[in-house]
Amino acid sequence: MALKGSYTTSDALDWDEMLNLVHRLYRDGDYRMSLLIACQCMWGLRIGDMLKLRWNQVLNTDELNLIEEKTGKRRIIKMNSNLRKHIEDCYKALECPELSQPVFLSRLGTIYSREWVNMRLKEYKVKYRLHIKNYSSHSHRKCFGKHVVQMAGANSEMALIKLSSIFSHSDCSVTRRYLGIKAEEIGAVYESLDF
């Protein structure tokens, strides 16, 4: 855990490792954290926006509609069918809570705090032997961004433009720094293409 007032950075969780962790947490009965990690990595939302979600926002819908806390901007996110199924499975496993209830409630009936989530993630890093140096809730947002860039391949520059808008960054260079992508890595994508 970081000292108060100190600056730490988060690393991106590897996509395949994230999927494995989500499945293992579900199998181990940690449904809410399985859901939090899956949704945050699929949507690229900040933890503050995630923790405010209610079941009626995420269940039985094709899109998530919210106003981001930090930017005040409206986000409409299309729901992936596999994620929709995972949300339904977690909801049923949690014995169908009230639809108006927050999704990320503790056993005591309080909404998870950012600090509690980050403490749990550090425990998961050890328990599940994750290959990530600095793991926090922000690692999931970066996981989303890095995966979008990797999936874009030769169109990674266009992906960065889109991510810059999604993340509300001022320009692509901010997004590049945020994701830890160096210009040489982007150039290597083009060099690796056969002609």
mmCIF file of C-alpha atoms in Angstrom:
data_model
loop_
_atom_site.group_PDB
_atom_site.id
_atom_site.type_symbol
_atom_site.label_atom_id
_atom_site.label_comp_id
_atom_site.label_asym_id
_atom_site.label_seq_id
_atom_site.Cartn_x
_atom_site.Cartn_y
_atom_site.Cartn_z
ATOM 1 C CA MET A 1 0.000 0.000 0.000
ATOM 2 C CA ALA A 2 1.298 3.446 -0.915
ATOM 3 C CA LEU A 3 2.068 6.061 1.683
ATOM 4 C CA LYS A 4 -0.464 8.844 1.943
ATOM 5 C CA GLY A 5 0.496 11.686 -0.391
ATOM 6 C CA SER A 6 2.944 9.559 -2.375
ATOM 7 C CA TYR A 7 2.616 8.937 -6.099
ATOM 8 C CA THR A 8 2.382 5.421 -7.468
ATOM 9 C CA THR A 9 1.582 4.163 -10.923
ATOM 10 C CA SER A 10 -0.454 1.144 -11.882
ATOM 11 C CA ASP A 11 0.530 -1.353 -14.513
ATOM 12 C CA ALA A 12 -1.916 -2.834 -17.004
ATOM 13 C CA LEU A 13 -3.157 -6.294 -16.139
ATOM 14 C CA ASP A 14 -2.566 -8.698 -19.036
ATOM 15 C CA TRP A 15 -5.846 -9.475 -20.839
ATOM 16 C CA ASP A 16 -5.539 -13.276 -20.664
ATOM 17 C CA GLU A 17 -4.492 -13.103 -17.025
ATOM 18 C CA MET A 18 -7.539 -10.904 -16.342
ATOM 19 C CA LEU A 19 -9.889 -13.418 -17.967
ATOM 20 C CA ASN A 20 -8.319 -16.222 -15.956
ATOM 21 C CA LEU A 21 -8.644 -14.209 -12.719
ATOM 22 C CA VAL A 22 -12.313 -13.391 -13.429
ATOM 23 C CA HIS A 23 -13.100 -17.090 -13.934
ATOM 24 C CA ARG A 24 -11.143 -18.182 -10.866
ATOM 25 C CA LEU A 25 -12.826 -15.585 -8.633
ATOM 26 C CA TYR A 26 -16.234 -16.700 -9.884
ATOM 27 C CA ARG A 27 -15.341 -20.348 -9.276
ATOM 28 C CA ASP A 28 -14.139 -19.415 -5.760
ATOM 29 C CA GLY A 29 -17.466 -17.703 -4.984
ATOM 30 C CA ASP A 30 -16.116 -14.139 -5.067
ATOM 31 C CA TYR A 31 -18.845 -13.062 -7.491
ATOM 32 C CA ARG A 32 -18.833 -9.306 -6.923
ATOM 33 C CA MET A 33 -15.070 -8.952 -7.384
ATOM 34 C CA SER A 34 -15.197 -11.231 -10.426
ATOM 35 C CA LEU A 35 -17.852 -8.921 -11.825
ATOM 36 C CA LEU A 36 -16.027 -5.714 -10.887
ATOM 37 C CA ILE A 37 -12.813 -6.790 -12.612
ATOM 38 C CA ALA A 38 -14.623 -8.098 -15.709
ATOM 39 C CA CYS A 39 -16.759 -4.980 -16.126
ATOM 40 C CA GLN A 40 -13.970 -2.512 -15.460
ATOM 41 C CA CYS A 41 -11.665 -4.236 -17.966
ATOM 42 C CA MET A 42 -14.419 -4.448 -20.590
ATOM 43 C CA TRP A 43 -15.673 -0.876 -20.129
ATOM 44 C CA GLY A 44 -12.536 1.072 -19.169
ATOM 45 C CA LEU A 45 -14.356 2.971 -16.412
ATOM 46 C CA ARG A 46 -12.737 4.573 -13.391
ATOM 47 C CA ILE A 47 -13.276 2.781 -10.092
ATOM 48 C CA GLY A 48 -15.424 5.628 -8.725
ATOM 49 C CA ASP A 49 -17.896 5.178 -11.583
ATOM 50 C CA MET A 50 -17.893 1.395 -11.163
ATOM 51 C CA LEU A 51 -18.695 1.533 -7.461
ATOM 52 C CA LYS A 52 -21.802 3.661 -8.073
ATOM 53 C CA LEU A 53 -23.441 1.165 -10.439
ATOM 54 C CA ARG A 54 -26.759 -0.415 -9.511
ATOM 55 C CA TRP A 55 -28.169 -3.704 -10.742
ATOM 56 C CA ASN A 56 -30.899 -2.001 -12.778
ATOM 57 C CA GLN A 57 -28.171 -0.236 -14.814
ATOM 58 C CA VAL A 58 -26.273 -3.387 -15.766
ATOM 59 C CA LEU A 59 -28.825 -6.200 -15.845
ATOM 60 C CA ASN A 60 -31.082 -7.057 -18.806
ATOM 61 C CA THR A 61 -29.792 -4.258 -21.012
ATOM 62 C CA ASP A 62 -27.769 -3.918 -24.202
ATOM 63 C CA GLU A 63 -25.962 -0.777 -23.062
ATOM 64 C CA LEU A 64 -24.696 0.945 -19.961
ATOM 65 C CA ASN A 65 -25.669 4.595 -19.739
ATOM 66 C CA LEU A 66 -23.984 6.785 -17.122
ATOM 67 C CA ILE A 67 -22.498 10.185 -16.428
ATOM 68 C CA GLU A 68 -18.838 9.986 -15.457
ATOM 69 C CA GLU A 69 -18.068 11.418 -12.050
ATOM 70 C CA LYS A 70 -14.731 13.010 -12.943
ATOM 71 C CA THR A 71 -15.619 14.541 -16.313
ATOM 72 C CA GLY A 72 -19.386 14.993 -16.047
ATOM 73 C CA LYS A 73 -19.645 13.485 -19.552
ATOM 74 C CA ARG A 74 -22.304 10.986 -20.582
ATOM 75 C CA ARG A 75 -20.990 7.570 -21.583
ATOM 76 C CA ILE A 76 -23.033 4.988 -23.424
ATOM 77 C CA ILE A 77 -21.277 1.625 -23.554
ATOM 78 C CA LYS A 78 -22.520 -1.283 -25.654
ATOM 79 C CA MET A 79 -22.747 -4.523 -23.681
ATOM 80 C CA ASN A 80 -20.736 -7.496 -24.904
ATOM 81 C CA SER A 81 -22.954 -10.630 -24.929
ATOM 82 C CA ASN A 82 -20.422 -12.678 -22.934
ATOM 83 C CA LEU A 83 -20.192 -9.961 -20.305
ATOM 84 C CA ARG A 84 -24.004 -9.709 -20.170
ATOM 85 C CA LYS A 85 -24.113 -13.443 -19.420
ATOM 86 C CA HIS A 86 -21.450 -13.061 -16.714
ATOM 87 C CA ILE A 87 -23.466 -10.244 -15.125
ATOM 88 C CA GLU A 88 -26.583 -12.455 -15.126
ATOM 89 C CA ASP A 89 -24.644 -15.422 -13.707
ATOM 90 C CA CYS A 90 -23.211 -13.303 -10.887
ATOM 91 C CA TYR A 91 -26.632 -11.804 -10.156
ATOM 92 C CA LYS A 92 -28.183 -15.289 -9.856
ATOM 93 C CA ALA A 93 -25.244 -16.580 -7.784
ATOM 94 C CA LEU A 94 -25.809 -13.657 -5.396
ATOM 95 C CA GLU A 95 -29.455 -14.775 -5.074
ATOM 96 C CA CYS A 96 -30.932 -11.947 -7.133
ATOM 97 C CA PRO A 97 -30.468 -8.801 -5.037
ATOM 98 C CA GLU A 98 -32.960 -5.910 -5.298
ATOM 99 C CA LEU A 99 -32.547 -4.227 -8.689
ATOM 100 C CA SER A 100 -32.157 -0.780 -7.093
ATOM 101 C CA GLN A 101 -29.307 -2.059 -4.896
ATOM 102 C CA PRO A 102 -25.678 -1.109 -5.634
ATOM 103 C CA VAL A 103 -23.836 -3.910 -7.420
ATOM 104 C CA PHE A 104 -20.716 -3.728 -5.280
ATOM 105 C CA LEU A 105 -22.025 -4.100 -1.722
ATOM 106 C CA SER A 106 -20.035 -5.616 1.108
ATOM 107 C CA ARG A 107 -21.481 -8.228 3.449
ATOM 108 C CA LEU A 108 -22.115 -5.364 5.870
ATOM 109 C CA GLY A 109 -24.324 -3.637 3.303
ATOM 110 C CA THR A 110 -21.914 -0.804 2.512
ATOM 111 C CA ILE A 111 -20.588 0.038 -0.954
ATOM 112 C CA TYR A 112 -17.014 -1.085 -1.519
ATOM 113 C CA SER A 113 -14.451 1.658 -1.064
ATOM 114 C CA ARG A 114 -11.634 2.274 -3.517
ATOM 115 C CA GLU A 115 -9.134 1.460 -0.751
ATOM 116 C CA TRP A 116 -10.835 -1.839 0.095
ATOM 117 C CA VAL A 117 -10.870 -2.870 -3.584
ATOM 118 C CA ASN A 118 -7.166 -2.036 -3.958
ATOM 119 C CA MET A 119 -6.338 -3.992 -0.796
ATOM 120 C CA ARG A 120 -8.201 -7.024 -2.181
ATOM 121 C CA LEU A 121 -6.401 -6.752 -5.527
ATOM 122 C CA LYS A 122 -3.045 -6.829 -3.762
ATOM 123 C CA GLU A 123 -4.190 -10.000 -1.973
ATOM 124 C CA TYR A 124 -5.251 -11.527 -5.307
ATOM 125 C CA LYS A 125 -1.847 -10.698 -6.793
ATOM 126 C CA VAL A 126 -0.273 -13.002 -4.217
ATOM 127 C CA LYS A 127 -3.028 -15.626 -3.959
ATOM 128 C CA TYR A 128 -3.397 -16.114 -7.718
ATOM 129 C CA ARG A 129 0.287 -15.474 -8.534
ATOM 130 C CA LEU A 130 -0.451 -12.647 -10.947
ATOM 131 C CA HIS A 131 2.382 -11.357 -13.137
ATOM 132 C CA ILE A 132 1.850 -7.654 -12.496
ATOM 133 C CA LYS A 133 4.130 -5.374 -10.533
ATOM 134 C CA ASN A 134 1.848 -2.512 -9.452
ATOM 135 C CA TYR A 135 -1.723 -3.815 -9.232
ATOM 136 C CA SER A 136 -4.649 -1.566 -8.371
ATOM 137 C CA SER A 137 -8.136 -0.862 -9.665
ATOM 138 C CA HIS A 138 -6.603 1.487 -12.217
ATOM 139 C CA SER A 139 -4.806 -1.530 -13.732
ATOM 140 C CA HIS A 140 -8.166 -2.630 -15.165
ATOM 141 C CA ARG A 141 -8.706 0.634 -17.024
ATOM 142 C CA LYS A 142 -5.211 0.308 -18.483
ATOM 143 C CA CYS A 143 -5.917 -3.358 -19.305
ATOM 144 C CA PHE A 144 -8.879 -2.188 -21.380
ATOM 145 C CA GLY A 145 -6.783 0.434 -23.185
ATOM 146 C CA LYS A 146 -3.842 -1.836 -23.944
ATOM 147 C CA HIS A 147 -6.138 -4.567 -25.203
ATOM 148 C CA VAL A 148 -7.901 -2.150 -27.563
ATOM 149 C CA VAL A 149 -4.526 -1.063 -28.995
ATOM 150 C CA GLN A 150 -3.293 -4.662 -29.338
ATOM 151 C CA MET A 151 -6.518 -5.760 -31.046
ATOM 152 C CA ALA A 152 -6.192 -2.867 -33.519
ATOM 153 C CA GLY A 153 -2.819 -4.126 -34.774
ATOM 154 C CA ALA A 154 -1.857 -2.029 -37.808
ATOM 155 C CA ASN A 155 -4.643 0.417 -36.927
ATOM 156 C CA SER A 156 -3.217 1.105 -33.469
ATOM 157 C CA GLU A 157 -2.957 4.847 -34.156
ATOM 158 C CA MET A 158 -6.710 4.986 -34.857
ATOM 159 C CA ALA A 159 -7.304 2.968 -31.675
ATOM 160 C CA LEU A 160 -5.294 5.545 -29.713
ATOM 161 C CA ILE A 161 -7.442 8.341 -31.150
ATOM 162 C CA LYS A 162 -10.587 6.522 -30.026
ATOM 163 C CA LEU A 163 -9.124 5.724 -26.613
ATOM 164 C CA SER A 164 -8.098 9.343 -26.175
ATOM 165 C CA SER A 165 -11.760 10.259 -26.546
ATOM 166 C CA ILE A 166 -12.985 7.413 -24.297
ATOM 167 C CA PHE A 167 -10.490 8.319 -21.565
ATOM 168 C CA SER A 168 -11.163 12.075 -22.002
ATOM 169 C CA HIS A 169 -7.462 12.720 -22.628
ATOM 170 C CA SER A 170 -6.424 15.958 -24.316
ATOM 171 C CA ASP A 171 -4.598 14.103 -27.122
ATOM 172 C CA CYS A 172 -3.085 10.777 -28.162
ATOM 173 C CA SER A 173 0.307 11.502 -26.619
ATOM 174 C CA VAL A 174 -1.369 11.584 -23.182
ATOM 175 C CA THR A 175 -3.062 8.265 -23.932
ATOM 176 C CA ARG A 176 0.248 6.779 -25.117
ATOM 177 C CA ARG A 177 1.984 7.829 -21.882
ATOM 178 C CA TYR A 178 -0.989 6.640 -19.819
ATOM 179 C CA LEU A 179 -0.793 3.181 -21.371
ATOM 180 C CA GLY A 180 3.013 3.125 -21.312
ATOM 181 C CA ILE A 181 3.239 2.828 -25.084
ATOM 182 C CA LYS A 182 6.390 4.213 -26.644
ATOM 183 C CA ALA A 183 6.562 5.499 -30.192
ATOM 184 C CA GLU A 184 9.028 2.725 -31.054
ATOM 185 C CA GLU A 185 6.479 0.067 -30.062
ATOM 186 C CA ILE A 186 3.899 1.624 -32.351
ATOM 187 C CA GLY A 187 6.481 1.846 -35.158
ATOM 188 C CA ALA A 188 7.339 -1.823 -34.651
ATOM 189 C CA VAL A 189 3.754 -2.735 -35.511
ATOM 190 C CA TYR A 190 4.228 -1.271 -38.990
ATOM 191 C CA GLU A 191 7.639 -2.851 -39.452
ATOM 192 C CA SER A 192 6.273 -6.294 -38.605
ATOM 193 C CA LEU A 193 3.840 -6.283 -41.528
ATOM 194 C CA ASP A 194 4.701 -8.430 -44.558
ATOM 195 C CA PHE A 195 4.453 -7.131 -48.089
#
